[in-house]
Coordinates of C-alpha atoms and ligand atoms in Angstrom, one line a residue:
M1 CA -60.8 -41.4 -0.3
S2 CA -58.1 -41.4 2.3
H3 CA -59.2 -42.7 5.7
P4 CA -57.2 -42.4 8.9
H5 CA -55.5 -45.5 10.1
P6 CA -55.4 -46.1 13.8
E7 CA -51.8 -47.3 13.7
L8 CA -50.5 -44.0 12.3
G9 CA -47.6 -42.6 14.2
A10 CA -45.7 -39.3 14.2
P11 CA -45.3 -37.9 10.6
P12 CA -41.9 -38.1 8.9
S13 CA -40.0 -34.8 8.5
L14 CA -41.5 -32.6 5.9
P15 CA -39.7 -32.4 2.6
R16 CA -38.5 -28.9 1.6
N17 CA -41.0 -28.8 -1.2
G18 CA -43.8 -29.8 1.0
L19 CA -46.7 -28.1 2.8
R20 CA -48.1 -29.7 5.9
V21 CA -51.6 -29.2 7.3
V22 CA -52.3 -30.3 10.9
A23 CA -55.9 -29.9 12.1
L24 CA -55.8 -29.5 15.9
G25 CA -59.6 -29.1 16.2
G26 CA -62.9 -28.8 14.4
L27 CA -62.6 -32.1 12.5
G28 CA -64.9 -34.8 13.9
E29 CA -66.6 -32.3 16.1
V30 CA -68.4 -28.9 15.8
G31 CA -66.2 -26.4 17.6
R32 CA -62.6 -25.5 18.6
N33 CA -61.6 -25.0 15.0
M34 CA -57.8 -24.8 14.5
A35 CA -55.5 -25.6 11.6
V36 CA -51.8 -25.3 11.5
L37 CA -50.0 -24.9 8.2
E38 CA -46.3 -25.7 8.1
H39 CA -43.8 -24.8 5.4
R40 CA -40.0 -24.3 5.4
G41 CA -39.9 -24.6 9.2
K42 CA -42.5 -21.9 9.8
L43 CA -46.1 -22.3 11.1
L44 CA -49.2 -20.4 10.2
I45 CA -52.3 -20.9 12.4
I46 CA -55.8 -20.6 11.0
D47 CA -58.4 -19.9 13.8
C48 CA -58.2 -21.0 17.4
G49 CA -61.6 -21.7 18.8
V50 CA -63.3 -23.4 21.8
L51 CA -65.7 -26.2 22.0
F52 CA -68.6 -26.0 24.4
P53 CA -69.0 -28.9 26.9
E54 CA -71.9 -31.3 26.8
E55 CA -73.9 -32.7 29.6
H56 CA -71.4 -35.6 30.2
Q57 CA -68.6 -33.0 30.9
P58 CA -69.8 -31.5 34.1
G59 CA -68.0 -28.5 35.5
V60 CA -66.2 -27.7 32.3
D61 CA -66.3 -24.1 31.1
V62 CA -64.9 -24.7 27.6
I63 CA -62.7 -27.2 25.7
L64 CA -59.5 -26.0 24.0
P65 CA -57.5 -27.5 21.1
D66 CA -54.4 -29.4 22.4
F67 CA -51.3 -27.2 21.8
T68 CA -48.8 -30.0 22.4
F69 CA -47.9 -30.1 18.7
L70 CA -46.7 -26.4 19.0
Q71 CA -44.6 -27.0 22.2
G72 CA -41.0 -26.0 21.5
R73 CA -42.1 -24.4 18.2
W74 CA -43.8 -21.3 19.4
Q75 CA -41.1 -19.1 17.9
D76 CA -41.8 -20.6 14.5
V77 CA -45.4 -19.3 14.4
V78 CA -45.6 -16.4 12.0
G79 CA -49.3 -15.5 12.7
V80 CA -52.8 -16.5 13.5
V81 CA -55.4 -15.8 10.7
L82 CA -58.9 -15.5 12.2
T83 CA -61.5 -16.1 9.6
H84 CA -64.4 -14.6 11.7
G85 CA -65.4 -13.7 15.2
H86 CA -67.4 -16.7 16.4
E87 CA -66.3 -18.3 19.7
D88 CA -65.5 -21.6 18.0
H89 CA -62.9 -19.7 15.9
I90 CA -61.5 -17.1 18.3
G91 CA -62.4 -18.4 21.8
G92 CA -59.0 -20.2 22.3
V93 CA -56.9 -17.1 21.4
P94 CA -56.5 -15.9 25.0
Y95 CA -55.0 -19.3 25.9
L96 CA -52.8 -19.4 22.8
L97 CA -51.4 -15.9 23.6
K98 CA -50.5 -17.1 27.1
E99 CA -48.0 -19.4 25.4
R100 CA -46.5 -16.6 23.4
G101 CA -48.0 -13.1 23.7
D102 CA -46.6 -11.4 20.6
I103 CA -48.0 -13.8 17.9
P104 CA -49.7 -11.4 15.4
L105 CA -53.4 -11.8 15.0
V106 CA -54.7 -11.2 11.5
G107 CA -58.3 -10.6 10.8
S108 CA -61.0 -8.3 9.6
R109 CA -62.1 -5.2 11.5
L110 CA -65.0 -6.7 13.3
T111 CA -63.2 -10.0 14.0
L112 CA -60.3 -8.1 15.6
A113 CA -62.6 -5.9 17.6
F114 CA -64.4 -9.0 19.0
V115 CA -61.2 -10.8 19.8
S116 CA -59.6 -7.7 21.3
A117 CA -62.6 -7.1 23.6
K118 CA -62.3 -10.7 24.8
L119 CA -58.6 -10.4 25.3
K120 CA -59.0 -7.3 27.3
E121 CA -61.0 -9.3 29.9
H122 CA -58.0 -11.6 30.1
R123 CA -55.8 -8.5 30.4
I124 CA -54.0 -9.3 27.2
K125 CA -53.2 -6.6 24.6
P126 CA -52.6 -8.4 21.3
R127 CA -50.5 -7.5 18.3
T128 CA -53.0 -7.2 15.5
T129 CA -52.9 -6.7 11.7
Q130 CA -56.2 -5.7 10.2
V131 CA -57.0 -7.0 6.7
A132 CA -60.0 -6.8 4.3
E133 CA -61.1 -8.7 1.3
G134 CA -58.7 -8.3 -1.6
D135 CA -55.7 -7.6 0.7
R136 CA -52.5 -9.6 0.4
L137 CA -50.2 -10.1 3.4
T138 CA -46.9 -12.0 3.6
L139 CA -46.3 -13.9 6.8
G140 CA -43.0 -15.7 6.6
P141 CA -43.1 -18.1 3.7
F142 CA -46.9 -17.8 3.5
D143 CA -48.5 -15.3 1.1
C144 CA -52.1 -14.7 2.2
E145 CA -54.9 -13.3 0.2
F146 CA -58.3 -12.6 1.8
V147 CA -61.7 -13.2 0.2
A148 CA -65.1 -11.9 1.4
V149 CA -67.4 -14.7 2.6
N150 CA -71.0 -14.4 3.9
H151 CA -71.8 -16.1 7.2
S152 CA -74.0 -15.6 10.4
I153 CA -71.6 -12.9 11.6
P154 CA -70.5 -9.9 9.5
D155 CA -67.0 -9.5 8.0
G156 CA -66.0 -13.2 7.5
L157 CA -63.0 -14.0 5.3
A158 CA -61.7 -17.0 3.4
V159 CA -58.0 -17.1 3.0
M160 CA -55.9 -18.2 0.1
V161 CA -52.4 -19.2 1.3
R162 CA -49.8 -19.4 -1.4
T163 CA -46.4 -21.1 -0.8
S164 CA -43.6 -22.5 -2.9
A165 CA -45.1 -25.9 -2.3
G166 CA -48.6 -25.1 -3.5
S167 CA -51.7 -23.1 -2.5
V168 CA -54.4 -23.7 0.1
L169 CA -57.8 -22.1 0.0
H170 CA -59.5 -22.2 3.4
T171 CA -63.2 -21.1 3.4
G172 CA -63.6 -20.5 7.1
D173 CA -67.3 -20.7 7.8
F174 CA -69.4 -19.5 4.9
K175 CA -72.7 -19.6 3.1
M176 CA -73.8 -18.1 -0.2
D177 CA -76.8 -15.8 0.8
Q178 CA -77.4 -13.8 -2.4
F179 CA -79.4 -11.1 -0.6
P180 CA -77.5 -10.5 2.7
L181 CA -78.5 -7.5 4.9
D182 CA -75.1 -5.9 4.3
D183 CA -75.0 -6.7 0.6
R184 CA -71.6 -8.4 1.2
I185 CA -71.9 -11.7 -0.7
T186 CA -69.4 -14.6 -0.8
D187 CA -67.0 -13.5 -3.6
L188 CA -67.5 -16.2 -6.1
R189 CA -65.6 -14.1 -8.7
A190 CA -62.6 -14.3 -6.5
F191 CA -63.1 -18.1 -6.0
A192 CA -63.3 -18.5 -9.8
R193 CA -60.1 -16.4 -10.3
L194 CA -58.2 -18.5 -7.7
G195 CA -59.5 -21.6 -9.3
E196 CA -58.1 -20.5 -12.6
E197 CA -54.8 -19.8 -11.0
G198 CA -54.9 -23.3 -9.4
V199 CA -55.9 -24.3 -5.9
D200 CA -53.9 -27.3 -4.7
L201 CA -55.8 -27.9 -1.5
F202 CA -59.3 -26.7 -0.8
M203 CA -60.3 -26.8 2.9
V204 CA -64.1 -26.4 2.9
D205 CA -66.7 -25.9 5.7
S206 CA -68.7 -29.1 6.1
T207 CA -71.3 -28.1 8.7
N208 CA -74.3 -28.2 6.4
A209 CA -73.0 -30.7 3.8
E210 CA -75.8 -33.1 4.6
V211 CA -78.5 -30.5 4.0
P212 CA -79.8 -30.7 0.4
G213 CA -80.4 -27.6 -1.7
F214 CA -79.6 -24.0 -0.7
T215 CA -79.6 -22.2 2.7
T216 CA -82.5 -19.8 2.9
A217 CA -81.7 -16.1 2.7
E218 CA -81.5 -14.2 6.0
K219 CA -84.1 -11.7 4.7
D220 CA -86.7 -14.5 4.4
L221 CA -87.0 -14.4 8.2
S222 CA -88.4 -10.9 8.2
P223 CA -92.1 -12.0 7.9
A224 CA -91.9 -14.4 10.8
I225 CA -90.1 -11.8 13.0
D226 CA -92.6 -9.1 11.9
T227 CA -95.5 -11.4 12.9
V228 CA -94.1 -11.7 16.4
F229 CA -93.8 -8.0 16.7
R230 CA -97.2 -7.4 15.2
T231 CA -99.1 -9.8 17.4
A232 CA -97.2 -9.9 20.8
P233 CA -99.5 -8.4 23.4
G234 CA -96.8 -7.7 26.0
R235 CA -93.0 -7.7 26.2
I236 CA -90.9 -9.5 23.6
V237 CA -87.7 -11.2 24.6
V238 CA -85.4 -12.2 21.7
S239 CA -82.6 -14.6 22.3
S240 CA -79.8 -15.0 19.9
F241 CA -76.0 -15.5 19.6
A242 CA -74.2 -12.4 20.9
S243 CA -72.4 -12.1 17.6
H244 CA -75.3 -12.5 15.2
V245 CA -75.3 -8.8 14.2
H246 CA -77.6 -9.3 11.2
R247 CA -80.2 -11.2 13.1
I248 CA -80.2 -8.5 15.7
Q249 CA -80.4 -5.8 13.0
Q250 CA -83.6 -7.4 11.9
V251 CA -85.0 -7.3 15.4
I252 CA -83.9 -3.7 15.7
D253 CA -85.7 -2.9 12.5
A254 CA -88.9 -4.7 13.6
A255 CA -88.8 -2.9 16.9
A256 CA -88.5 0.4 15.2
A257 CA -91.3 -0.4 12.8
H258 CA -93.6 -1.3 15.7
R259 CA -92.5 1.5 18.0
R260 CA -90.9 -0.6 20.7
K261 CA -87.7 0.2 22.6
V262 CA -84.8 -2.3 22.8
A263 CA -82.5 -3.2 25.7
F264 CA -79.6 -5.6 25.5
V265 CA -79.2 -8.1 28.3
G266 CA -76.2 -10.3 29.1
R267 CA -72.5 -9.2 29.3
S268 CA -71.4 -10.5 25.9
M269 CA -74.5 -9.2 24.2
V270 CA -74.1 -5.7 25.6
R271 CA -70.4 -5.7 24.8
N272 CA -70.6 -7.0 21.2
M273 CA -73.6 -4.8 20.2
K274 CA -71.7 -1.7 21.4
I275 CA -68.7 -2.8 19.3
A276 CA -70.9 -3.5 16.2
Q277 CA -72.7 -0.2 16.6
D278 CA -69.5 1.8 17.1
L279 CA -67.9 0.3 14.0
G280 CA -71.1 0.7 11.9
Y281 CA -72.1 -2.9 11.5
L282 CA -75.3 -2.4 13.4
E283 CA -77.6 0.5 12.5
V284 CA -79.7 1.7 15.4
P285 CA -82.1 4.7 15.2
R286 CA -81.4 7.3 17.8
G287 CA -83.2 6.7 21.1
L288 CA -84.3 3.2 20.2
V289 CA -81.9 1.3 22.5
V290 CA -82.3 2.0 26.2
D291 CA -80.7 0.7 29.3
V292 CA -82.5 -2.3 30.8
K293 CA -83.2 -0.2 34.0
E294 CA -85.4 2.2 31.9
L295 CA -87.8 -0.5 30.9
D296 CA -89.7 -0.3 34.2
N297 CA -91.0 3.0 33.1
L298 CA -92.4 1.6 29.8
P299 CA -95.7 -0.3 29.2
P300 CA -95.0 -4.0 28.3
E301 CA -96.1 -3.6 24.7
K302 CA -93.3 -1.0 24.2
V303 CA -90.5 -3.4 25.4
T304 CA -88.1 -5.6 23.5
L305 CA -85.2 -7.4 25.3
V306 CA -82.4 -9.0 23.4
S307 CA -80.5 -11.5 25.4
T308 CA -78.0 -14.3 25.2
G309 CA -78.6 -17.9 26.1
S310 CA -80.3 -19.4 23.0
Q311 CA -78.3 -22.6 23.4
G312 CA -79.6 -23.2 26.9
E313 CA -76.3 -22.2 28.5
P314 CA -77.1 -22.5 32.2
M315 CA -75.5 -19.2 33.3
A316 CA -76.8 -17.1 30.4
A317 CA -79.7 -14.6 30.8
L318 CA -82.4 -16.6 29.2
S319 CA -81.8 -19.7 31.2
R320 CA -81.9 -17.7 34.4
M321 CA -85.1 -16.1 33.3
A322 CA -86.6 -19.5 32.8
N323 CA -85.6 -20.4 36.3
R324 CA -86.9 -17.1 37.7
D325 CA -83.4 -16.3 38.8
H326 CA -83.1 -13.0 36.9
Q327 CA -84.2 -9.5 37.3
I328 CA -86.5 -9.9 34.3
R329 CA -89.5 -11.8 35.6
I330 CA -91.1 -13.7 32.8
G331 CA -94.9 -14.0 33.0
E332 CA -98.2 -14.1 31.3
G333 CA -98.3 -12.0 28.1
D334 CA -94.6 -12.2 27.4
T335 CA -93.4 -13.6 24.1
V336 CA -90.0 -15.2 23.8
L337 CA -88.4 -15.6 20.4
L338 CA -85.5 -18.0 20.1
A339 CA -83.8 -16.7 16.9
S340 CA -80.8 -19.1 16.7
S341 CA -80.0 -22.5 15.4
L342 CA -79.7 -25.3 17.8
I343 CA -76.1 -26.6 18.0
P344 CA -76.2 -30.4 18.1
G345 CA -76.0 -31.6 21.7
N346 CA -77.9 -28.6 23.2
E347 CA -81.4 -30.0 22.4
N348 CA -82.2 -31.1 26.0
A349 CA -81.0 -27.8 27.6
V350 CA -83.1 -25.7 25.2
S351 CA -86.1 -27.9 25.6
R352 CA -85.9 -27.3 29.4
I353 CA -85.8 -23.6 28.8
I354 CA -88.8 -23.6 26.5
N355 CA -90.7 -25.6 29.1
G356 CA -89.6 -23.3 31.9
L357 CA -90.6 -20.1 30.1
T358 CA -94.0 -21.7 29.0
R359 CA -94.7 -22.7 32.6
W360 CA -94.5 -19.0 33.7
G361 CA -97.1 -18.2 31.0
A362 CA -94.8 -17.0 28.2
K363 CA -95.4 -17.8 24.5
V364 CA -92.2 -19.3 23.0
V365 CA -91.6 -18.9 19.3
H366 CA -88.7 -21.1 18.0
Q367 CA -87.5 -22.9 14.9
G368 CA -89.7 -25.8 15.8
N369 CA -92.9 -23.7 15.4
A370 CA -92.0 -20.7 13.2
K371 CA -89.5 -19.7 10.5
V372 CA -87.3 -17.7 12.8
H373 CA -83.9 -19.1 11.9
V374 CA -81.7 -19.9 8.9
S375 CA -78.3 -21.5 9.1
G376 CA -75.0 -19.7 8.7
H377 CA -73.5 -22.5 6.6
A378 CA -73.5 -23.5 2.9
S379 CA -75.8 -26.4 2.1
A380 CA -75.0 -29.1 -0.4
G381 CA -76.1 -27.1 -3.4
E382 CA -73.8 -24.2 -2.6
L383 CA -70.9 -26.5 -1.9
V384 CA -71.3 -28.2 -5.3
Y385 CA -71.1 -24.8 -6.9
C386 CA -67.9 -24.1 -5.1
Y387 CA -66.3 -27.3 -6.3
N388 CA -67.3 -26.7 -9.9
I389 CA -66.1 -23.1 -9.8
I390 CA -62.8 -23.7 -8.1
R391 CA -61.9 -27.2 -9.5
P392 CA -59.4 -27.8 -6.8
R393 CA -56.6 -30.5 -7.1
N394 CA -57.2 -31.8 -3.6
V395 CA -60.0 -31.4 -1.1
M396 CA -60.0 -31.6 2.7
P397 CA -63.4 -31.2 4.3
V398 CA -63.2 -29.2 7.6
H399 CA -65.6 -28.0 10.4
G400 CA -68.0 -30.8 11.2
E401 CA -68.6 -34.2 12.7
W402 CA -67.7 -37.3 10.8
R403 CA -71.0 -37.5 9.1
H404 CA -70.7 -33.9 7.8
L405 CA -67.1 -34.4 6.6
R406 CA -68.0 -37.5 4.8
A407 CA -71.1 -35.9 3.2
N408 CA -68.9 -33.0 2.0
A409 CA -66.3 -35.5 0.6
D410 CA -69.1 -37.2 -1.4
L411 CA -70.2 -33.9 -2.9
A412 CA -66.6 -33.2 -4.0
I413 CA -66.4 -36.7 -5.6
A414 CA -69.8 -36.2 -7.2
T415 CA -68.4 -33.2 -9.1
G416 CA -65.7 -35.4 -10.6
M417 CA -62.9 -35.2 -8.0
H418 CA -60.8 -38.4 -7.9
P419 CA -61.5 -40.0 -4.5
E420 CA -57.8 -40.4 -3.9
N421 CA -57.5 -36.6 -3.8
V422 CA -60.2 -36.1 -1.2
V423 CA -58.7 -36.5 2.3
V424 CA -61.2 -37.1 5.1
V425 CA -59.4 -36.9 8.4
D426 CA -60.1 -35.9 11.9
D427 CA -58.3 -34.0 14.7
G428 CA -54.6 -34.6 14.9
M429 CA -54.2 -36.2 11.4
V430 CA -51.4 -34.7 9.4
V431 CA -51.9 -34.1 5.7
D432 CA -48.9 -33.3 3.5
L433 CA -49.1 -31.6 0.2
V434 CA -46.1 -32.7 -1.9
Q435 CA -45.9 -32.3 -5.7
G436 CA -49.6 -31.4 -6.0
K437 CA -50.8 -34.5 -4.0
A438 CA -52.3 -34.3 -0.6
R439 CA -51.8 -37.4 1.5
V440 CA -52.1 -38.4 5.1
S441 CA -48.6 -38.7 6.6
G442 CA -49.1 -39.3 10.3
K443 CA -50.9 -38.3 13.5
V444 CA -50.1 -35.9 16.3
R445 CA -51.7 -35.4 19.7
A446 CA -55.0 -33.6 19.6
G447 CA -56.9 -34.5 22.8
Y448 CA -59.4 -32.4 24.7
V449 CA -57.9 -29.8 27.0
Y450 CA -60.5 -28.7 29.6
V451 CA -60.9 -25.3 31.1
S452 CA -62.6 -25.8 34.5
A453 CA -63.1 -23.0 37.0
G454 CA -60.8 -20.9 34.9
N455 CA -57.9 -23.3 35.0
V456 CA -56.4 -24.9 31.9
G457 CA -55.7 -28.6 31.9
D458 CA -56.1 -29.3 35.6
V459 CA -59.2 -31.4 35.0
T460 CA -58.2 -34.7 33.2
E461 CA -60.3 -37.3 31.5
D462 CA -60.0 -39.4 34.7
E463 CA -61.3 -36.6 36.9
L464 CA -64.2 -36.0 34.6
R465 CA -65.1 -39.7 34.8
D466 CA -65.0 -39.3 38.6
R467 CA -67.4 -36.3 38.4
L468 CA -69.8 -38.3 36.2
T469 CA -69.7 -41.3 38.5
L470 CA -70.3 -38.9 41.4
S471 CA -73.3 -37.3 39.7
Q472 CA -74.8 -40.5 38.4
Q473 CA -74.0 -43.1 41.0
G474 CA -73.3 -41.1 44.2
T475 CA -70.3 -41.5 46.5
V476 CA -69.4 -43.5 49.6
T477 CA -66.5 -42.5 51.9
V478 CA -64.9 -45.4 53.8
V479 CA -63.0 -44.4 56.9
A480 CA -60.9 -47.4 58.1
L481 CA -58.6 -47.5 61.2
V482 CA -55.9 -50.0 60.4
D483 CA -53.3 -51.3 62.8
A484 CA -50.0 -50.6 61.2
D485 CA -48.3 -53.7 62.6
T486 CA -50.9 -56.3 61.8
G487 CA -52.6 -54.7 58.8
R488 CA -56.0 -55.4 60.4
L489 CA -59.0 -53.2 61.1
T490 CA -58.9 -52.1 64.7
E491 CA -62.6 -51.3 64.6
A492 CA -65.5 -51.4 62.1
P493 CA -65.1 -48.8 59.3
D494 CA -67.3 -45.8 59.1
F495 CA -69.3 -45.3 55.9
V496 CA -70.7 -42.0 54.7
A497 CA -72.8 -42.1 51.6
R498 CA -74.2 -39.3 49.4
G499 CA -76.5 -39.4 46.5
L500 CA -76.9 -43.1 46.6
G501 CA -80.6 -43.1 47.4
T502 CA -80.0 -45.8 50.0
D503 CA -78.9 -46.2 53.6
E504 CA -75.2 -46.2 54.2
R505 CA -75.7 -49.1 56.6
M506 CA -76.0 -51.2 53.4
F507 CA -72.2 -50.9 53.2
E508 CA -71.6 -52.6 56.6
A509 CA -72.0 -55.9 54.8
S510 CA -68.9 -55.0 52.8
V511 CA -66.6 -55.3 55.8
P512 CA -65.6 -58.9 55.1
A513 CA -64.5 -57.9 51.6
I514 CA -62.4 -55.1 53.1
E515 CA -60.9 -57.4 55.7
K516 CA -60.0 -59.9 53.0
A517 CA -58.3 -57.1 50.9
L518 CA -56.3 -56.0 54.0
A519 CA -55.3 -59.5 54.8
E520 CA -54.0 -60.0 51.2
A521 CA -52.0 -56.8 51.4
A522 CA -50.5 -57.8 54.8
A523 CA -49.5 -61.2 53.3
Q524 CA -47.7 -59.4 50.5
G525 CA -46.0 -57.1 53.1
I526 CA -47.9 -54.0 51.9
G527 CA -48.4 -51.4 54.6
D528 CA -48.3 -48.1 52.6
T529 CA -51.4 -46.1 53.4
H530 CA -52.1 -45.0 49.8
E531 CA -51.8 -48.5 48.5
L532 CA -54.2 -49.8 51.3
E533 CA -56.7 -47.1 50.3
Q534 CA -56.6 -48.2 46.7
R535 CA -57.2 -51.8 47.7
I536 CA -60.1 -50.9 50.0
A537 CA -61.7 -48.7 47.2
R538 CA -61.4 -51.6 44.8
A539 CA -62.8 -54.1 47.3
V540 CA -65.8 -51.9 48.1
S541 CA -66.5 -51.0 44.4
R542 CA -66.5 -54.7 43.5
W543 CA -68.7 -55.6 46.4
A544 CA -71.2 -52.8 45.6
F545 CA -71.4 -53.9 42.0
R546 CA -71.6 -57.6 42.7
T547 CA -74.2 -57.5 45.4
H548 CA -76.3 -54.4 44.5
R549 CA -75.4 -53.5 40.9
R550 CA -74.2 -50.1 42.0
N551 CA -71.2 -48.3 41.0
P552 CA -70.6 -45.4 43.4
L553 CA -67.4 -43.3 43.6
V554 CA -65.6 -44.8 46.6
V555 CA -63.4 -42.4 48.5
P556 CA -61.2 -44.4 50.9
V557 CA -59.5 -42.9 54.0
V558 CA -57.0 -45.1 55.9
I559 CA -55.9 -44.0 59.4
D560 CA -53.0 -45.6 61.1
A561 CA -54.2 -46.9 64.4
Ligands
LIG601 ZN1 -68.9 -19.4 12.4

């Protein structure tokens, strides 16, 4: 197995008979999926998603892939293939199109509808090319063929990319539910046909590679959902991803069977369900869905609310309900159904919501106490079938943390793949396919790009560290009047502390350390205000840690006296 080497540098120029794959996101993490294929000077992008921030990234809206690799080459991009409409595959598109607005977006009907609605909010009208399974489309030197795959959103596609240097089959996200609600199964016959033709590089979803066996069918959730609808004494609030059309279809069906009305809550939920209904992906009996305002006129046992926020997102409807900061007042008799998987990292936030809702008297049904969720990704058993059906020449596990990528690689090797032909890499690693062999050839920049308060890239790693220090250790502002001629304090500095849990007078004992730092600066002939501020900050930080084991963010202000 190829493992990345930390000393890897920029890749050499690509031979004319070579095909390059650069993963800018989604490898070593769950989210911001983005791969760039390069051949004969042209670039094809597969997906452009976002990653959602964790608790140690305060004030961050989303995290984008790093587009540095594409700088100066935007004109070479022939298109973006979007495998499906999940945020971690399409969420970065608005930011991508701000770099070059006329890059064609290629995807299925529902995927393009979801991404177009999102782009409309950013006031961007994209160039789109709609495709369906079985279609072929030439984009520059890339000949693309699309294959139906089943996932936790309808209309997912895998893509086979043929070039004169070889072929790549990219699964997107997929599973192999044999009884999906829309009867659209992952097309294993097409996988087999492509395998016969020859797949030089197989890029495979790794999310569930550690999970043994097979992912349960979506239909098997029906009894648990039905039980909730049969036994709930009052209102039912269902929380799910705003894109999980099939899960919401099951909720609609249960509501219809138990004579309840349904209202959608949350901007993305209302928007996406309207799109899904308009395009025929969601079937809603006439009169079943009502506006949330009409619910006041209905008895509680006739009400179903479908909302966003199943991941504990603080601004989403469910989280606000748990905080009693929403027009829907949760109380005794309400049943809340969390019908989504838990994305790793969100456990604490979701647990807080379950506690909040329970505290108001609601009964909460979730994957921990009922069978109300199945994964959208292929488990180990399904992946092994794929390897045996396709028999690829090289494998590159994608979509997952290191543990998932590694587990997927082990599955490929277990089916007889030579370990040398299984490349396990993470974001930024460059894999070149030359004469049928896929090998790591270098590394490009693929750091986190933060969107904070709507601005891209303004918040750096350093500033995030400051935010964390501030939130965990508090802050102290030091205002020092310094004589410009002598470099000495003209009077005792002022200290203003916040979030330290202690009296700011504590810092008065740091004055000798400040005086010492100023004296050293004066001896070196340093009088520049900014430099003096840095030295005071350092002196106070060291003093606070040495004497009190504290590490506050120190904000120095030097005033020339
Ligand atoms: Zn997905």
